[in-house]
mmCIF file of C-alpha atoms in Angstrom:
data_model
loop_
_atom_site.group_PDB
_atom_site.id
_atom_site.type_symbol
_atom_site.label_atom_id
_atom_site.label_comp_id
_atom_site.label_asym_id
_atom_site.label_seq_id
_atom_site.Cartn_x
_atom_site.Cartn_y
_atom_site.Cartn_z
ATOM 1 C CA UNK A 1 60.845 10.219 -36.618
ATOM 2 C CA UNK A 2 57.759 10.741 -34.546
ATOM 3 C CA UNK A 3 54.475 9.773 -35.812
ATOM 4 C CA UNK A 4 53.411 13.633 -34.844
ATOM 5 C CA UNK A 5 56.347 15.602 -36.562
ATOM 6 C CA UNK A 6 55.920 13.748 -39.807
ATOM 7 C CA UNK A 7 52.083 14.661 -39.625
ATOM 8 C CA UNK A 8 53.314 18.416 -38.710
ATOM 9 C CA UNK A 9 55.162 18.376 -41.622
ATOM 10 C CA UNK A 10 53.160 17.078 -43.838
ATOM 11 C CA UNK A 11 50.739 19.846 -42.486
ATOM 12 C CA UNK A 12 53.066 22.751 -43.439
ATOM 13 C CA UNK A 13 54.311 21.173 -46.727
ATOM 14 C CA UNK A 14 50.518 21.807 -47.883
ATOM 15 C CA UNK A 15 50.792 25.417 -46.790
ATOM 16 C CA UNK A 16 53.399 26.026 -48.563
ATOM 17 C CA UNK A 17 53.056 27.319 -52.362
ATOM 18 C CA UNK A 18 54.339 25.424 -55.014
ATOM 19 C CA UNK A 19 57.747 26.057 -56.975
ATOM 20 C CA UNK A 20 56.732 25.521 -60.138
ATOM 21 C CA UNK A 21 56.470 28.895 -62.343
ATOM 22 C CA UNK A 22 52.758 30.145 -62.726
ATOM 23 C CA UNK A 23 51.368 26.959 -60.664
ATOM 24 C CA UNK A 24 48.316 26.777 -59.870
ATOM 25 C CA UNK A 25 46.159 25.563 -56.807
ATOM 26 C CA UNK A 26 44.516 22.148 -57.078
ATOM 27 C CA UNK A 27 41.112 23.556 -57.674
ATOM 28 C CA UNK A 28 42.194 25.855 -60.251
ATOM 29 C CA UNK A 29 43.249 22.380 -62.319
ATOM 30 C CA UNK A 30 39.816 21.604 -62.209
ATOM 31 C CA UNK A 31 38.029 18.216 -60.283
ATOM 32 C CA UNK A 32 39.227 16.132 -63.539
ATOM 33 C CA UNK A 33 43.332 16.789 -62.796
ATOM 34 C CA UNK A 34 45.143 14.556 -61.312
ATOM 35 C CA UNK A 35 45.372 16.363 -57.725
ATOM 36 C CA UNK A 36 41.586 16.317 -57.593
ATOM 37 C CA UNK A 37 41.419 12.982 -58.276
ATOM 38 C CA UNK A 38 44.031 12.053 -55.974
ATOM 39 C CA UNK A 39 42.357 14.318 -53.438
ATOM 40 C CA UNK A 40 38.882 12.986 -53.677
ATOM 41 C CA UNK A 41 40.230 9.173 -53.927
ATOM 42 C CA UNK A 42 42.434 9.496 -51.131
ATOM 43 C CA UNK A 43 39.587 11.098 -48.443
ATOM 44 C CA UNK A 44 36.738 8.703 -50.114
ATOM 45 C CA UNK A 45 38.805 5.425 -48.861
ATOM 46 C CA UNK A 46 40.362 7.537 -45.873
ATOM 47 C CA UNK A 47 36.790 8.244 -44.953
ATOM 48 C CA UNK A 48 36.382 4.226 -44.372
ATOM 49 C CA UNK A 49 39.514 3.609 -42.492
ATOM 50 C CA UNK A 50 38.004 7.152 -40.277
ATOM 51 C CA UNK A 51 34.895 5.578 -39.586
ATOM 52 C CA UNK A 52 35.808 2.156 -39.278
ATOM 53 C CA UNK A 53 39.031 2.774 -36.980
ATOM 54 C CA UNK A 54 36.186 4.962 -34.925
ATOM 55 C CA UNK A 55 33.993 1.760 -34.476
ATOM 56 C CA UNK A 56 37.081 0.139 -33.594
ATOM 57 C CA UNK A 57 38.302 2.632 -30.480
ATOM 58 C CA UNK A 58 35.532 1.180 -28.593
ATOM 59 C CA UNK A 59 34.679 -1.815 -29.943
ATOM 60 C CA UNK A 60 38.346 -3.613 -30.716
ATOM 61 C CA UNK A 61 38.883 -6.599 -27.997
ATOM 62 C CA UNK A 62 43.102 -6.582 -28.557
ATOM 63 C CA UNK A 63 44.967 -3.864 -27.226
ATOM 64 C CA UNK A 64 46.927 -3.671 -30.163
ATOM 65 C CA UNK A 65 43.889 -3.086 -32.331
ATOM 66 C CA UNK A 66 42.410 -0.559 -30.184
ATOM 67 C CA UNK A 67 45.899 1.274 -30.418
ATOM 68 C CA UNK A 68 46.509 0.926 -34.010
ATOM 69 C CA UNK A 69 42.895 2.436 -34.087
ATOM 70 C CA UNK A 70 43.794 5.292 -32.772
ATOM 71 C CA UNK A 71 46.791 6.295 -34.558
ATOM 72 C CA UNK A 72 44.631 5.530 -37.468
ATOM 73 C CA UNK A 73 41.724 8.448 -36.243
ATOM 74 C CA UNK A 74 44.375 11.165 -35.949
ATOM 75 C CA UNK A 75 46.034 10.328 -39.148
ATOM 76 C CA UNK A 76 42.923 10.484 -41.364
ATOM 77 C CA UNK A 77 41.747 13.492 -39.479
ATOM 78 C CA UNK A 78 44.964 15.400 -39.852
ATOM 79 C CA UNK A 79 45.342 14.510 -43.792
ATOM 80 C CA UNK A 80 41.251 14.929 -44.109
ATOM 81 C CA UNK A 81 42.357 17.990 -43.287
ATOM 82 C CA UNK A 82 45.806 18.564 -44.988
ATOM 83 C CA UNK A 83 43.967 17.167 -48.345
ATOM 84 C CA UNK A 84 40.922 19.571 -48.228
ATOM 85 C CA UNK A 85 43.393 22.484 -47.842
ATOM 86 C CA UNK A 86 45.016 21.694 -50.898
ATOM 87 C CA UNK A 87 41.958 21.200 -52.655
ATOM 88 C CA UNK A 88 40.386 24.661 -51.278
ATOM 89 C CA UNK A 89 37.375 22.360 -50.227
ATOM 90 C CA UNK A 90 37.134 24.178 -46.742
ATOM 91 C CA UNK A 91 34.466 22.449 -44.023
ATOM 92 C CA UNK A 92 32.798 20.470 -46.763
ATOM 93 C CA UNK A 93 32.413 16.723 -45.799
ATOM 94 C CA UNK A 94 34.637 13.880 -47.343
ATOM 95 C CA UNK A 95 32.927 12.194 -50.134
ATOM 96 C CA UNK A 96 30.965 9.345 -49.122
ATOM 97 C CA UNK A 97 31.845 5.830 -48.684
ATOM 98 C CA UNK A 98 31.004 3.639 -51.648
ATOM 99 C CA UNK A 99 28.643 0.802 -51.389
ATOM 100 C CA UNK A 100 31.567 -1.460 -50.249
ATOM 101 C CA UNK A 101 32.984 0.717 -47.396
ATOM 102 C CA UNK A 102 29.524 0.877 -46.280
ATOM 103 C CA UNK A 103 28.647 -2.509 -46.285
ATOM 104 C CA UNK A 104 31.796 -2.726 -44.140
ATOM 105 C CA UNK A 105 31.058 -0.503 -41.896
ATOM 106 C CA UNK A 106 27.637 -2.363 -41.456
ATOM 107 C CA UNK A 107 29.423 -5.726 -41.148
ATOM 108 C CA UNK A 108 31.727 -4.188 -38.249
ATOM 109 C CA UNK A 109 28.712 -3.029 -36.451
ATOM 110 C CA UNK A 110 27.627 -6.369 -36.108
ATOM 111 C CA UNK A 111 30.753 -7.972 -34.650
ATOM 112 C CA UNK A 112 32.153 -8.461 -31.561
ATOM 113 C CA UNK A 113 35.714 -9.537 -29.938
ATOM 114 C CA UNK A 114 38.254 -11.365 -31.944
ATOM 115 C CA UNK A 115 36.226 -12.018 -35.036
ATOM 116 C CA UNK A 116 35.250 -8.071 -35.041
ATOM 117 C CA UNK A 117 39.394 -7.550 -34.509
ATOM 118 C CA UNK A 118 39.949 -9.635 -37.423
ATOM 119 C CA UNK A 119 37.511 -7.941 -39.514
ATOM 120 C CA UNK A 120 38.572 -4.534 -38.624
ATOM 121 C CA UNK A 121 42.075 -5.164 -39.286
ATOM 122 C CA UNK A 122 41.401 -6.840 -42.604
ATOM 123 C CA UNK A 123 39.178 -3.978 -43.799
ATOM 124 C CA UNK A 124 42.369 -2.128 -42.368
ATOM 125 C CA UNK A 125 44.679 -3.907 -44.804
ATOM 126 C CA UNK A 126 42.532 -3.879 -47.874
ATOM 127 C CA UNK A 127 42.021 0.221 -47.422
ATOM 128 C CA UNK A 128 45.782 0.763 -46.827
ATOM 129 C CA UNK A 129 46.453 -1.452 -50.209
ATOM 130 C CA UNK A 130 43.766 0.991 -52.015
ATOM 131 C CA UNK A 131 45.293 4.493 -50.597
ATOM 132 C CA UNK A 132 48.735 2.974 -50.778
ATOM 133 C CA UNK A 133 47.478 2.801 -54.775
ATOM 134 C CA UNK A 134 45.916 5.833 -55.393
ATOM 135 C CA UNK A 135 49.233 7.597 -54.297
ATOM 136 C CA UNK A 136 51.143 5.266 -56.555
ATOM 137 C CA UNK A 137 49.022 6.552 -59.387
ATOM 138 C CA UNK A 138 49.650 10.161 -58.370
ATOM 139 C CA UNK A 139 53.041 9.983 -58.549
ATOM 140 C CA UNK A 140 53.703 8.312 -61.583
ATOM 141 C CA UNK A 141 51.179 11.121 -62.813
ATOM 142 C CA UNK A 142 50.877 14.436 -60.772
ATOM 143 C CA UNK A 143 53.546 17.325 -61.324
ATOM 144 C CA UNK A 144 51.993 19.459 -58.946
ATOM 145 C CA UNK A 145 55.611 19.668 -56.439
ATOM 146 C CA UNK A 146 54.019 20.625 -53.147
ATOM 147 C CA UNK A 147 51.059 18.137 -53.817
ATOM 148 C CA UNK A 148 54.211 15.095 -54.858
ATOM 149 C CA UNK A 149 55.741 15.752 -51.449
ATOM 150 C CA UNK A 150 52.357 15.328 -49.548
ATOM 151 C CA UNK A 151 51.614 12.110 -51.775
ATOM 152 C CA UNK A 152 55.167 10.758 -50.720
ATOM 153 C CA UNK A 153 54.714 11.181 -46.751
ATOM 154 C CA UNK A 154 51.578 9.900 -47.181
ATOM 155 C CA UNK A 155 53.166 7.197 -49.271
ATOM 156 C CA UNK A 156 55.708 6.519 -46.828
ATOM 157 C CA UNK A 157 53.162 5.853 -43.786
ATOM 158 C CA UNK A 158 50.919 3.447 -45.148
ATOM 159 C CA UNK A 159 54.007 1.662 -46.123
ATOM 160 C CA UNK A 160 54.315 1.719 -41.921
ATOM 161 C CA UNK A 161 50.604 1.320 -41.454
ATOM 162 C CA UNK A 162 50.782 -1.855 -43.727
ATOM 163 C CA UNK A 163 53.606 -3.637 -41.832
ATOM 164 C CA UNK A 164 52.285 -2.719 -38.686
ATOM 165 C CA UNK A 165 48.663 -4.094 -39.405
ATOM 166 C CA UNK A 166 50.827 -7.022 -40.723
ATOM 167 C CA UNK A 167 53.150 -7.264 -37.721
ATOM 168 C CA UNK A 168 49.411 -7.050 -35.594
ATOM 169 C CA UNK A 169 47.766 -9.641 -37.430
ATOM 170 C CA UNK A 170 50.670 -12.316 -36.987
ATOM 171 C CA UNK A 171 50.646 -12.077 -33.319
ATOM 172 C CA UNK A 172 46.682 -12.467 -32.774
ATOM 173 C CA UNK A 173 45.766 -16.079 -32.173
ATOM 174 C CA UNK A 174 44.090 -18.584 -34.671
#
């Protein structure tokens, strides 16, 4: 399946409402439910990979890099976006990074060529491990239907994201 019908999907799944008798939206649950959480987890480490994979359009030496970067911009945007729907949280910015993101976003800054390729892609990894989590923890949790089905697609491509930064990382040299 395209990259760009899955994300269109995953766009209208979050318009649509939910199934379950006398559900409620995710802000209605309150910012201690398990949607919130999800929600504000999800765009606080998908505001790293944003920013980072930005830094890495321009800066990444590998063509591979650059391209994974941006595949990695679009997706954050467009589930930035699908997320903050969901969560009725309109143009209000992502959370913040926490101090580690930022420290890696600081550390990227000061790279260049293969070793800032390296970094960018482990920082890459480490995100995708921690959002491929905090979906894991959703699910096992979250009853909301509509929200389940956006936590699986999203589930599903950083499952792809992971073997692809894998499949990346075994073809750069050293």
């Amino acid at each position: 399946m395209d990259r760009r019908h899955a994300l269109g999907g995953l766009a209208l799944l979050s318009l649509l409402p939910s199934r379950q008798a006398g559900a409620q939206t995710i802000s209605q649950n309150g910012p201690n439910s398990v949607e919130s959480r999800q929600i504000m987890d999800t765009l606080a480490t998908g505001t790293v990979s944003l920013e980072t994979s930005r830094i890495a359009m321009t800066k990444a030496a590998n063509p591979m890099v650059k391209r994974f970067a941006q595949f990695e911009v679009a997706e954050q945007e467009t589930i930035a976006m699908v997320l903050k729907g969901r969560g009725n949280l309109g143009d209000n910015p992502p959370p913040p990074a926490d101090p580690k993101g930022e420290a890696m976003l600081k550390a990227l800054q000061a790279k260049t060529g293969a070793e800032f390729d390296r970094a960018y892609l482990d920082g890459q990894v480490e995100g995708h491990q921690r959002l491929l989590q905090i979906q894991e923890s959703y699910l096992q949790a979250g009853k909301d239907e509509a929200h389940r089905g956006i936590a699986m697609l999203a589930r599903g491509h950083i499952k792809e994201h992971l073997a692809n930064l894998d499949m990346i990382l075994g073809a750069m040299p050293g």
